[in-house]
mmCIF file of C-alpha atoms and ligand atoms in Angstrom:
data_model
loop_
_atom_site.group_PDB
_atom_site.id
_atom_site.type_symbol
_atom_site.label_atom_id
_atom_site.label_comp_id
_atom_site.label_asym_id
_atom_site.label_seq_id
_atom_site.Cartn_x
_atom_site.Cartn_y
_atom_site.Cartn_z
ATOM 1 C CA MET A 196 2.271 -16.872 26.204
ATOM 2 C CA THR A 197 5.192 -18.594 24.409
ATOM 3 C CA GLN A 198 3.275 -20.615 21.839
ATOM 4 C CA THR A 199 5.093 -20.797 18.530
ATOM 5 C CA LEU A 200 2.862 -20.297 15.639
ATOM 6 C CA THR A 201 3.791 -20.778 12.044
ATOM 7 C CA ILE A 202 1.391 -19.281 9.366
ATOM 8 C CA LEU A 203 1.219 -19.566 5.498
ATOM 9 C CA GLY A 204 -0.146 -16.522 3.789
ATOM 10 C CA LEU A 205 -1.443 -16.038 0.337
ATOM 11 C CA GLU A 206 -2.072 -12.636 -1.471
ATOM 12 C CA SER A 207 -3.684 -12.271 -5.006
ATOM 13 C CA SER A 208 -5.818 -9.143 -4.809
ATOM 14 C CA CYS A 209 -4.164 -7.134 -7.505
ATOM 15 C CA ASP A 210 -1.319 -7.984 -9.963
ATOM 16 C CA ASP A 211 1.117 -9.751 -7.677
ATOM 17 C CA THR A 212 0.677 -13.521 -6.838
ATOM 18 C CA ALA A 213 2.572 -14.258 -3.406
ATOM 19 C CA ALA A 214 3.016 -16.772 -0.756
ATOM 20 C CA ALA A 215 4.820 -16.549 2.471
ATOM 21 C CA VAL A 216 5.545 -18.130 5.825
ATOM 22 C CA VAL A 217 5.694 -16.141 8.851
ATOM 23 C CA ARG A 218 6.705 -17.465 12.287
ATOM 24 C CA GLN A 219 6.202 -15.925 15.709
ATOM 25 C CA THR A 220 7.005 -17.459 19.422
ATOM 26 C CA GLY A 221 5.055 -15.683 22.055
ATOM 27 C CA ASP A 222 6.054 -12.020 22.208
ATOM 28 C CA THR A 223 9.425 -12.395 20.400
ATOM 29 C CA PRO A 224 9.975 -10.787 17.142
ATOM 30 C CA ALA A 225 8.138 -12.356 14.249
ATOM 31 C CA GLU A 226 10.302 -13.837 11.490
ATOM 32 C CA VAL A 227 9.610 -13.979 7.852
ATOM 33 C CA LEU A 228 10.831 -17.591 6.898
ATOM 34 C CA SER A 229 9.922 -16.881 3.250
ATOM 35 C CA SER A 230 8.251 -14.398 1.048
ATOM 36 C CA VAL A 231 7.771 -15.376 -2.743
ATOM 37 C CA VAL A 232 6.253 -12.836 -5.176
ATOM 38 C CA PHE A 233 5.396 -13.347 -8.799
ATOM 39 C CA GLY A 234 4.689 -9.904 -10.395
ATOM 40 C CA GLN A 235 2.441 -9.598 -13.516
ATOM 41 C CA THR A 236 3.835 -6.310 -15.116
ATOM 42 C CA GLU A 237 4.636 -7.760 -18.457
ATOM 43 C CA LEU A 238 1.244 -9.465 -18.773
ATOM 44 C CA HIS A 239 -0.486 -6.157 -18.566
ATOM 45 C CA SER A 240 1.922 -3.697 -19.833
ATOM 46 C CA ALA A 241 0.314 -3.631 -23.463
ATOM 47 C CA TYR A 242 -2.874 -2.436 -21.949
ATOM 48 C CA GLY A 243 -1.694 0.524 -19.810
ATOM 49 C CA GLY A 244 -3.303 -0.922 -16.514
ATOM 50 C CA VAL A 245 -4.183 -3.927 -14.912
ATOM 51 C CA VAL A 246 -6.559 -6.346 -16.958
ATOM 52 C CA PRO A 247 -8.733 -7.969 -14.100
ATOM 53 C CA GLU A 248 -9.487 -11.083 -16.219
ATOM 54 C CA ILE A 249 -5.776 -11.611 -17.252
ATOM 55 C CA ALA A 250 -4.771 -11.050 -13.515
ATOM 56 C CA ALA A 251 -7.259 -13.512 -12.120
ATOM 57 C CA ARG A 252 -6.117 -16.276 -14.614
ATOM 58 C CA ALA A 253 -2.383 -15.572 -13.792
ATOM 59 C CA HIS A 254 -3.085 -15.994 -10.213
ATOM 60 C CA ALA A 255 -4.840 -19.126 -10.685
ATOM 61 C CA GLU A 256 -2.008 -20.517 -12.641
ATOM 62 C CA LYS A 257 0.646 -19.354 -10.237
ATOM 63 C CA LEU A 258 -0.643 -19.784 -6.688
ATOM 64 C CA ASP A 259 0.178 -23.368 -6.209
ATOM 65 C CA ILE A 260 3.697 -22.872 -7.517
ATOM 66 C CA CYS A 261 4.075 -20.031 -5.206
ATOM 67 C CA VAL A 262 2.835 -21.985 -2.047
ATOM 68 C CA ILE A 263 5.229 -24.833 -2.920
ATOM 69 C CA GLU A 264 8.254 -22.361 -3.391
ATOM 70 C CA ALA A 265 7.253 -20.457 -0.169
ATOM 71 C CA LEU A 266 7.171 -23.857 1.905
ATOM 72 C CA LYS A 267 10.445 -24.987 0.362
ATOM 73 C CA GLU A 268 12.127 -21.759 0.948
ATOM 74 C CA ALA A 269 10.939 -21.712 4.624
ATOM 75 C CA GLY A 270 12.055 -25.343 5.055
ATOM 76 C CA VAL A 271 8.658 -26.332 6.314
ATOM 77 C CA THR A 272 6.042 -28.662 5.222
ATOM 78 C CA LEU A 273 2.057 -28.225 5.504
ATOM 79 C CA LYS A 274 2.437 -30.360 8.664
ATOM 80 C CA ASP A 275 4.489 -27.601 10.356
ATOM 81 C CA LEU A 276 1.899 -25.023 9.801
ATOM 82 C CA ASP A 277 -0.766 -23.875 12.362
ATOM 83 C CA ALA A 278 -3.095 -22.021 9.868
ATOM 84 C CA VAL A 279 -3.462 -20.575 6.341
ATOM 85 C CA ALA A 280 -4.188 -16.994 5.971
ATOM 86 C CA VAL A 281 -5.476 -15.489 2.857
ATOM 87 C CA THR A 282 -6.360 -11.952 1.450
ATOM 88 C CA ALA A 283 -10.243 -12.131 1.199
ATOM 89 C CA GLY A 284 -10.430 -8.542 0.072
ATOM 90 C CA PRO A 285 -10.440 -5.661 -0.844
ATOM 91 C CA GLY A 286 -9.363 -5.988 -4.468
ATOM 92 C CA LEU A 287 -9.909 -7.186 -7.920
ATOM 93 C CA ILE A 288 -12.630 -9.923 -7.272
ATOM 94 C CA GLY A 289 -11.372 -12.675 -9.593
ATOM 95 C CA GLY A 290 -7.799 -12.573 -8.119
ATOM 96 C CA VAL A 291 -9.310 -12.413 -4.630
ATOM 97 C CA MET A 292 -11.292 -15.560 -5.307
ATOM 98 C CA SER A 293 -8.265 -17.315 -6.783
ATOM 99 C CA GLY A 294 -6.593 -16.979 -3.539
ATOM 100 C CA VAL A 295 -9.626 -17.701 -1.081
ATOM 101 C CA MET A 296 -10.217 -20.833 -3.185
ATOM 102 C CA CYS A 297 -6.553 -21.974 -3.251
ATOM 103 C CA ALA A 298 -6.372 -21.414 0.724
ATOM 104 C CA LYS A 299 -9.885 -23.177 1.153
ATOM 105 C CA GLY A 300 -8.392 -26.000 -0.871
ATOM 106 C CA ILE A 301 -5.486 -26.147 1.477
ATOM 107 C CA ALA A 302 -7.568 -26.005 4.564
ATOM 108 C CA ALA A 303 -10.087 -28.584 3.379
ATOM 109 C CA ALA A 304 -7.199 -31.069 2.528
ATOM 110 C CA THR A 305 -5.235 -30.573 5.718
ATOM 111 C CA GLY A 306 -7.540 -29.743 8.289
ATOM 112 C CA LEU A 307 -5.783 -26.350 8.943
ATOM 113 C CA PRO A 308 -7.722 -23.334 10.364
ATOM 114 C CA LEU A 309 -8.451 -20.768 7.771
ATOM 115 C CA ILE A 310 -8.026 -16.995 8.312
ATOM 116 C CA GLY A 311 -9.500 -14.432 5.969
ATOM 117 C CA VAL A 312 -7.247 -11.205 6.044
ATOM 118 C CA ASN A 313 -8.075 -7.771 4.917
ATOM 119 C CA HIS A 314 -5.258 -6.684 2.433
ATOM 120 C CA LEU A 315 -5.285 -3.171 3.909
ATOM 121 C CA ALA A 316 -4.797 -4.556 7.443
ATOM 122 C CA GLY A 317 -2.012 -6.613 6.095
ATOM 123 C CA HIS A 318 -0.314 -3.172 5.083
ATOM 124 C CA ALA A 319 -1.302 -1.357 8.261
ATOM 125 C CA LEU A 320 0.151 -4.219 10.504
ATOM 126 C CA THR A 321 3.360 -4.634 8.622
ATOM 127 C CA PRO A 322 5.338 -2.238 10.966
ATOM 128 C CA ARG A 323 4.466 -4.594 13.891
ATOM 129 C CA LEU A 324 6.021 -7.373 11.801
ATOM 130 C CA THR A 325 9.118 -5.621 10.849
ATOM 131 C CA ASP A 326 9.743 -3.258 13.711
ATOM 132 C CA GLY A 327 7.602 -4.756 16.426
ATOM 133 C CA ILE A 328 6.047 -1.363 17.220
ATOM 134 C CA ALA A 329 3.233 -1.126 19.849
ATOM 135 C CA PHE A 330 -0.512 -0.069 19.362
ATOM 136 C CA PRO A 331 -1.646 2.588 18.917
ATOM 137 C CA TYR A 332 0.299 4.232 15.991
ATOM 138 C CA LEU A 333 -0.429 6.260 13.132
ATOM 139 C CA MET A 334 -0.126 4.768 9.556
ATOM 140 C CA LEU A 335 -0.035 6.404 6.181
ATOM 141 C CA LEU A 336 -0.820 3.996 3.392
ATOM 142 C CA VAL A 337 0.301 5.244 0.093
ATOM 143 C CA SER A 338 0.441 3.076 -3.054
ATOM 144 C CA GLY A 339 -0.783 2.819 -6.482
ATOM 145 C CA GLY A 340 -4.228 1.879 -5.085
ATOM 146 C CA HIS A 341 -4.437 3.190 -1.693
ATOM 147 C CA CYS A 342 -4.095 6.374 0.334
ATOM 148 C CA GLN A 343 -5.364 6.806 3.851
ATOM 149 C CA TYR A 344 -4.370 7.773 7.299
ATOM 150 C CA LEU A 345 -5.339 5.284 9.900
ATOM 151 C CA ILE A 346 -4.972 5.125 13.808
ATOM 152 C CA VAL A 347 -4.154 1.527 14.235
ATOM 153 C CA ARG A 348 -5.335 0.440 17.673
ATOM 154 C CA GLY A 349 -5.256 -3.437 17.295
ATOM 155 C CA PRO A 350 -5.157 -6.280 14.756
ATOM 156 C CA GLU A 351 -8.737 -5.543 13.917
ATOM 157 C CA ASP A 352 -9.162 -2.045 15.247
ATOM 158 C CA PHE A 353 -8.704 0.966 12.856
ATOM 159 C CA THR A 354 -9.849 4.581 12.931
ATOM 160 C CA ARG A 355 -9.645 6.153 9.480
ATOM 161 C CA LEU A 356 -8.721 9.989 9.722
ATOM 162 C CA GLY A 357 -9.034 10.696 6.079
ATOM 163 C CA GLY A 358 -7.982 9.531 2.711
ATOM 164 C CA THR A 359 -7.926 10.301 -1.095
ATOM 165 C CA ILE A 360 -11.284 11.130 -2.609
ATOM 166 C CA ASP A 361 -10.103 10.318 -6.059
ATOM 167 C CA ASP A 362 -6.665 9.082 -7.387
ATOM 168 C CA ALA A 363 -4.075 7.435 -5.293
ATOM 169 C CA PRO A 364 -0.612 9.085 -5.056
ATOM 170 C CA GLY A 365 1.155 6.150 -7.044
ATOM 171 C CA GLU A 366 -1.652 6.335 -9.736
ATOM 172 C CA ALA A 367 -0.755 10.188 -10.022
ATOM 173 C CA PHE A 368 2.899 9.353 -10.485
ATOM 174 C CA ASP A 369 2.065 6.487 -13.044
ATOM 175 C CA LYS A 370 -0.174 8.938 -15.053
ATOM 176 C CA THR A 371 2.484 11.778 -15.011
ATOM 177 C CA ALA A 372 4.974 9.363 -16.407
ATOM 178 C CA ARG A 373 2.468 8.230 -19.039
ATOM 179 C CA LEU A 374 1.828 12.136 -19.940
ATOM 180 C CA LEU A 375 5.476 12.676 -20.215
ATOM 181 C CA GLY A 376 6.431 9.594 -22.130
ATOM 182 C CA LEU A 377 8.477 8.063 -19.105
ATOM 183 C CA PRO A 378 8.419 4.275 -18.274
ATOM 184 C CA GLN A 379 6.306 2.412 -15.989
ATOM 185 C CA PRO A 380 5.928 2.126 -13.118
ATOM 186 C CA GLY A 381 5.901 5.957 -12.918
ATOM 187 C CA GLY A 382 7.118 6.622 -9.458
ATOM 188 C CA PRO A 383 10.691 5.751 -9.833
ATOM 189 C CA SER A 384 11.049 7.361 -13.330
ATOM 190 C CA VAL A 385 9.324 10.640 -12.280
ATOM 191 C CA GLN A 386 11.434 10.721 -9.108
ATOM 192 C CA ALA A 387 14.607 10.209 -11.173
ATOM 193 C CA GLU A 388 13.745 13.144 -13.660
ATOM 194 C CA ALA A 389 12.637 15.233 -10.662
ATOM 195 C CA GLU A 390 16.367 15.075 -9.374
ATOM 196 C CA ASN A 391 17.611 17.233 -12.287
ATOM 197 C CA GLY A 392 14.575 19.588 -12.227
ATOM 198 C CA ASP A 393 13.558 22.798 -10.668
ATOM 199 C CA PRO A 394 10.518 22.319 -8.414
ATOM 200 C CA LYS A 395 9.877 26.068 -8.401
ATOM 201 C CA ARG A 396 9.496 26.726 -12.211
ATOM 202 C CA PHE A 397 5.888 25.291 -12.412
ATOM 203 C CA ARG A 398 3.712 25.820 -9.423
ATOM 204 C CA PHE A 399 1.213 23.078 -9.398
ATOM 205 C CA PRO A 400 -1.794 23.056 -7.190
ATOM 206 C CA ARG A 401 -1.712 21.517 -3.402
ATOM 207 C CA PRO A 402 -5.295 20.116 -3.425
ATOM 208 C CA LEU A 403 -7.455 20.543 -0.509
ATOM 209 C CA LEU A 404 -5.045 22.211 1.737
ATOM 210 C CA ASP A 405 -7.773 24.833 2.113
ATOM 211 C CA ARG A 406 -9.868 22.325 3.930
ATOM 212 C CA PRO A 407 -9.195 21.643 7.609
ATOM 213 C CA ASP A 408 -9.462 17.618 7.326
ATOM 214 C CA CYS A 409 -6.962 14.963 6.469
ATOM 215 C CA ASN A 410 -8.596 14.132 3.070
ATOM 216 C CA LEU A 411 -6.536 14.301 -0.151
ATOM 217 C CA SER A 412 -7.049 14.710 -3.926
ATOM 218 C CA PHE A 413 -4.726 14.019 -6.764
ATOM 219 C CA SER A 414 -6.498 13.882 -9.808
ATOM 220 C CA GLY A 415 -6.559 17.664 -10.491
ATOM 221 C CA LEU A 416 -2.827 17.764 -10.117
ATOM 222 C CA LYS A 417 -2.499 15.293 -13.062
ATOM 223 C CA THR A 418 -4.829 17.551 -15.090
ATOM 224 C CA ALA A 419 -2.679 20.686 -14.231
ATOM 225 C CA LEU A 420 0.464 18.908 -15.377
ATOM 226 C CA MET A 421 -1.179 17.779 -18.828
ATOM 227 C CA ARG A 422 -2.284 21.578 -19.404
ATOM 228 C CA MET A 423 1.223 22.670 -18.617
ATOM 229 C CA ARG A 424 2.715 19.994 -20.944
ATOM 230 C CA ASP A 425 0.257 20.935 -23.770
ATOM 231 C CA GLN A 426 1.035 24.743 -23.250
ATOM 232 C CA ILE A 427 4.722 24.126 -23.707
ATOM 233 C CA VAL A 428 4.316 21.841 -26.549
ATOM 234 C CA ALA A 429 2.058 24.503 -28.384
ATOM 235 C CA GLU A 430 4.536 27.224 -27.776
ATOM 236 C CA LYS A 431 7.878 25.483 -28.389
ATOM 237 C CA GLY A 432 6.712 22.393 -30.657
ATOM 238 C CA GLY A 433 7.817 19.955 -28.002
ATOM 239 C CA LEU A 434 9.402 19.356 -24.546
ATOM 240 C CA THR A 435 13.048 19.505 -23.861
ATOM 241 C CA ARG A 436 14.703 17.310 -21.115
ATOM 242 C CA GLN A 437 14.796 20.181 -18.972
ATOM 243 C CA ASP A 438 11.139 20.943 -19.501
ATOM 244 C CA ARG A 439 10.399 17.393 -18.564
ATOM 245 C CA ALA A 440 12.767 17.328 -15.502
ATOM 246 C CA ASP A 441 10.987 20.558 -14.323
ATOM 247 C CA LEU A 442 7.499 19.300 -14.847
ATOM 248 C CA CYS A 443 8.386 16.058 -12.767
ATOM 249 C CA ALA A 444 10.049 18.246 -9.946
ATOM 250 C CA GLY A 445 6.875 20.489 -9.780
ATOM 251 C CA PHE A 446 4.668 17.634 -9.627
ATOM 252 C CA GLN A 447 6.781 15.704 -7.071
ATOM 253 C CA ALA A 448 6.962 18.983 -4.707
ATOM 254 C CA ALA A 449 3.071 19.224 -5.079
ATOM 255 C CA VAL A 450 2.734 15.796 -3.632
ATOM 256 C CA VAL A 451 5.303 16.108 -1.123
ATOM 257 C CA ASP A 452 3.895 19.295 0.379
ATOM 258 C CA THR A 453 0.354 17.984 0.358
ATOM 259 C CA LEU A 454 1.371 14.770 1.986
ATOM 260 C CA ALA A 455 3.476 16.523 4.496
ATOM 261 C CA GLU A 456 0.809 18.985 5.440
ATOM 262 C CA LYS A 457 -1.972 16.421 5.772
ATOM 263 C CA THR A 458 0.338 14.187 7.798
ATOM 264 C CA ARG A 459 0.843 17.119 10.166
ATOM 265 C CA ARG A 460 -3.077 17.372 10.543
ATOM 266 C CA ALA A 461 -3.453 13.626 11.005
ATOM 267 C CA LEU A 462 -0.532 13.581 13.503
ATOM 268 C CA ARG A 463 -2.319 16.476 15.559
ATOM 269 C CA LEU A 464 -5.403 14.290 15.776
ATOM 270 C CA TYR A 465 -3.462 11.206 16.862
ATOM 271 C CA LEU A 466 -1.451 13.085 19.413
ATOM 272 C CA ASP A 467 -4.651 14.327 21.088
ATOM 273 C CA GLU A 468 -4.865 10.625 22.221
ATOM 274 C CA SER A 469 -1.468 11.062 24.130
ATOM 275 C CA PRO A 470 -0.009 7.905 23.012
ATOM 276 C CA ALA A 471 2.767 6.714 25.245
ATOM 277 C CA CYS A 472 5.547 6.490 22.360
ATOM 278 C CA PRO A 473 3.989 8.375 19.360
ATOM 279 C CA THR A 474 4.864 6.447 16.255
ATOM 280 C CA VAL A 475 4.048 7.166 12.625
ATOM 281 C CA ALA A 476 4.382 4.439 10.173
ATOM 282 C CA VAL A 477 4.405 4.434 6.356
ATOM 283 C CA ALA A 478 3.525 1.616 3.900
ATOM 284 C CA GLY A 479 2.734 1.071 0.207
ATOM 285 C CA GLY A 480 4.916 1.617 -2.970
ATOM 286 C CA VAL A 481 5.045 5.203 -2.801
ATOM 287 C CA ALA A 482 6.922 4.992 0.642
ATOM 288 C CA ALA A 483 9.989 4.270 -1.613
ATOM 289 C CA ASN A 484 10.063 8.011 -2.711
ATOM 290 C CA THR A 485 13.019 9.542 -1.050
ATOM 291 C CA ALA A 486 11.550 13.216 -1.024
ATOM 292 C CA ILE A 487 8.292 11.891 0.500
ATOM 293 C CA ARG A 488 9.989 9.973 3.140
ATOM 294 C CA ALA A 489 12.398 12.793 3.922
ATOM 295 C CA ALA A 490 9.334 15.312 4.228
ATOM 296 C CA LEU A 491 7.400 12.725 6.459
ATOM 297 C CA GLN A 492 10.453 12.300 8.712
ATOM 298 C CA ASP A 493 10.753 16.151 9.173
ATOM 299 C CA VAL A 494 7.167 16.408 10.177
ATOM 300 C CA CYS A 495 7.574 13.655 12.710
ATOM 301 C CA VAL A 496 10.800 15.192 14.098
ATOM 302 C CA GLU A 497 8.853 18.741 14.424
ATOM 303 C CA ALA A 498 6.116 16.893 16.402
ATOM 304 C CA GLY A 499 8.404 14.577 18.511
ATOM 305 C CA ALA A 500 7.101 11.399 16.976
ATOM 306 C CA THR A 501 9.283 8.494 15.628
ATOM 307 C CA PHE A 502 9.026 7.768 12.054
ATOM 308 C CA THR A 503 9.289 4.091 10.761
ATOM 309 C CA ALA A 504 9.061 2.792 7.174
ATOM 310 C CA PRO A 505 9.273 -0.990 6.449
ATOM 311 C CA PRO A 506 11.864 -2.148 4.044
ATOM 312 C CA LEU A 507 10.391 -1.732 0.469
ATOM 313 C CA ARG A 508 9.859 -5.389 -0.286
ATOM 314 C CA LEU A 509 7.574 -5.446 2.736
ATOM 315 C CA CYS A 510 5.981 -2.050 1.788
ATOM 316 C CA THR A 511 4.724 -3.247 -1.547
ATOM 317 C CA ASP A 512 2.157 -5.958 -1.924
ATOM 318 C CA ASN A 513 3.526 -9.070 -0.642
ATOM 319 C CA ALA A 514 2.052 -12.391 1.401
ATOM 320 C CA ALA A 515 4.276 -12.029 4.492
ATOM 321 C CA MET A 516 2.025 -8.929 5.732
ATOM 322 C CA ILE A 517 -0.856 -11.242 5.005
ATOM 323 C CA ALA A 518 0.607 -14.201 6.896
ATOM 324 C CA TYR A 519 1.611 -11.857 9.649
ATOM 325 C CA ALA A 520 -1.965 -10.161 9.993
ATOM 326 C CA GLY A 521 -3.526 -13.675 10.067
ATOM 327 C CA LEU A 522 -1.154 -14.679 12.730
ATOM 328 C CA GLU A 523 -2.339 -11.740 14.901
ATOM 329 C CA ARG A 524 -6.171 -12.728 14.140
ATOM 330 C CA PHE A 525 -5.261 -16.144 15.025
ATOM 331 C CA ARG A 526 -3.852 -15.292 18.246
ATOM 332 C CA SER A 527 -6.854 -13.317 19.222
ATOM 333 C CA GLY A 528 -9.075 -16.260 18.554
ATOM 334 C CA ALA A 529 -10.472 -15.445 15.066
ATOM 335 C CA ARG A 530 -11.241 -18.399 12.742
ATOM 336 C CA ASP A 531 -13.091 -18.464 9.355
ATOM 337 C CA GLY A 532 -15.094 -21.406 7.903
ATOM 338 C CA LEU A 533 -15.038 -22.741 4.375
ATOM 339 C CA ASP A 534 -17.883 -20.269 3.795
ATOM 340 C CA LEU A 535 -15.377 -17.301 3.763
ATOM 341 C CA THR A 536 -16.282 -14.961 1.015
ATOM 342 C CA ALA A 537 -14.134 -12.900 -1.319
ATOM 343 C CA ARG A 538 -14.960 -9.313 -1.118
ATOM 344 C CA PRO A 539 -14.208 -6.603 -3.656
ATOM 345 C CA ARG A 540 -14.704 -3.814 -1.238
ATOM 346 C CA TRP A 541 -13.884 -3.926 2.521
ATOM 347 C CA PRO A 542 -13.198 -0.715 4.456
ATOM 348 C CA LEU A 543 -11.097 -1.204 7.419
ATOM 349 C CA ASP A 544 -12.999 1.338 9.373
ATOM 350 C CA GLN A 545 -16.451 0.493 8.800
ATOM 351 C CA SER A 546 -17.764 3.373 10.970
ATOM 352 C CA SER A 547 -16.328 6.126 8.843
ATOM 353 C CA PRO A 548 -18.306 7.579 5.790
ATOM 354 C CA ALA A 549 -17.210 5.983 2.497
ATOM 355 C CA LEU A 550 -14.724 7.938 0.565
ATOM 356 C CA LEU A 551 -15.472 8.708 -2.968
ATOM 357 C CA GLY A 552 -12.051 7.434 -4.149
ATOM 358 C CA SER A 553 -10.960 4.397 -6.081
ATOM 359 C CA GLY A 554 -7.441 3.603 -7.300
ATOM 360 C CA LYS A 555 -6.123 2.485 -10.774
ATOM 361 C CA LYS A 556 -6.556 -1.177 -9.532
ATOM 362 C CA GLY A 557 -10.268 -0.391 -8.625
ATOM 363 C CA ALA A 558 -12.205 0.827 -5.612
ATOM 364 C CA LYS A 559 -10.713 -0.645 -2.431
ATOM 365 C CA ALA A 560 -12.062 0.990 0.632
HETATM 366 O O1 KG4 B 649 2.134 -0.950 -3.081
HETATM 367 P P1 KG4 B 649 2.461 -1.087 -4.617
HETATM 368 O O2 KG4 B 649 3.473 -2.099 -5.053
HETATM 369 O O3 KG4 B 649 1.182 -1.637 -5.304
HETATM 370 C C1 KG4 B 649 -0.141 -1.064 -5.113
HETATM 371 O O4 KG4 B 649 -0.411 -0.109 -5.777
HETATM 372 O O5 KG4 B 649 -0.822 -1.740 -4.364
HETATM 373 O O6 KG4 B 649 2.754 0.449 -5.204
HETATM 374 C C2 KG4 B 649 2.924 0.745 -6.638
HETATM 375 C C3 KG4 B 649 2.829 2.056 -6.779
HETATM 376 C C4 KG4 B 649 3.070 2.493 -8.098
HETATM 377 O O7 KG4 B 649 1.998 3.379 -8.506
HETATM 378 C C5 KG4 B 649 4.423 3.020 -8.240
HETATM 379 O O8 KG4 B 649 4.599 4.101 -9.328
HETATM 380 C C6 KG4 B 649 4.603 3.742 -6.966
HETATM 381 O O9 KG4 B 649 4.211 2.800 -6.009
HETATM 382 N N1 KG4 B 649 6.074 4.025 -6.639
HETATM 383 C C7 KG4 B 649 6.537 5.088 -6.327
HETATM 384 C C8 KG4 B 649 8.007 4.965 -6.304
HETATM 385 N N2 KG4 B 649 8.210 3.750 -6.566
HETATM 386 C C9 KG4 B 649 6.976 3.106 -6.559
HETATM 387 N N3 KG4 B 649 5.924 6.450 -6.429
HETATM 388 C C10 KG4 B 649 6.725 7.427 -6.089
HETATM 389 N N4 KG4 B 649 8.021 7.416 -5.942
HETATM 390 C C11 KG4 B 649 8.750 6.122 -6.054
HETATM 391 N N5 KG4 B 649 10.038 6.149 -5.825
HETATM 392 ZN ZN1 ZN B 650 -1.464 -3.324 -1.533
#
């Protein structure tokens, strides 16, 4: 199997408009020829969250520019492509539709095969793109909109072991930053404050650790932080820099402990299957957090598993992961027609019961 495949990927399910070209020859490592991402942060900043209509309009305006840019950067033309892959869900429906329509337009005009990709599969398959890891592996997907443990067995074969029943961890970091007057996105600013704080001064809850499963919950943690903030303000008339740093450190320690313990449990379930080279991979924006990375690494060392985290630009939303997931689907013979539909909800593991959870960017899985 030495066929070379060159795939164009499109992503527009949330607040990043992205296009990328990925190439792979046979079993050799896949190559990201280009990965263009246009963020929309400034368009939504006045509203405290992503506004779906604004996002959809911005995607529709930027997608073709993004595609032209990605082809140019990759040094290819539409004629060099084997297929066009597009996020067909889950996500904000207006954005997903913009991407699907753009991809259909390219497919109809060029005759290229069309491949619909599940956005979560894009994240979950990224460690194969970046590190070429073999199936099966355990994946922790942690971002502003997602949080789940998956055993990834094949390009379309996922077993969900658990996930958040309410907020995603990135959402909790963002809300914490908002509560403490720190800039968005909250993850990096809370992490920076936490570095100067005492994680033991405030003891925040470690949600759901009393339950044996791999599910998580983060909304109570944010409420506990808000109560503590209000109590300090009532007692002292305001927060000092140290109070803020200690609140951030206490909050981050609770997230770290919770993710570490639930990862330990997910790993136990995965190791029960005796994988030849046990590997744990992480993806999503929250994977940028150094304390979380270090804790996950320790859990893996303890259990004799290898830990891998893709570079951040491929952990956060991008189209290279969509092109690559499309490439894997294409190789397995999958093709979609021009009747491909955009799906707001699309769980990766259809056989697991739905979790109650939804992220800041809408219910996703
Ligand atoms: O994957 P991503 O770019 O977008 C989606 O949510 O799909 O993740 C963004 C999230 C934000 O909530 C942001 O606050 C969080 O990732 N994040 C972090 C860090 N850097 C980004 N959370 C904790 N620590 C960080 N260093
Ligand atoms: Zn995502």
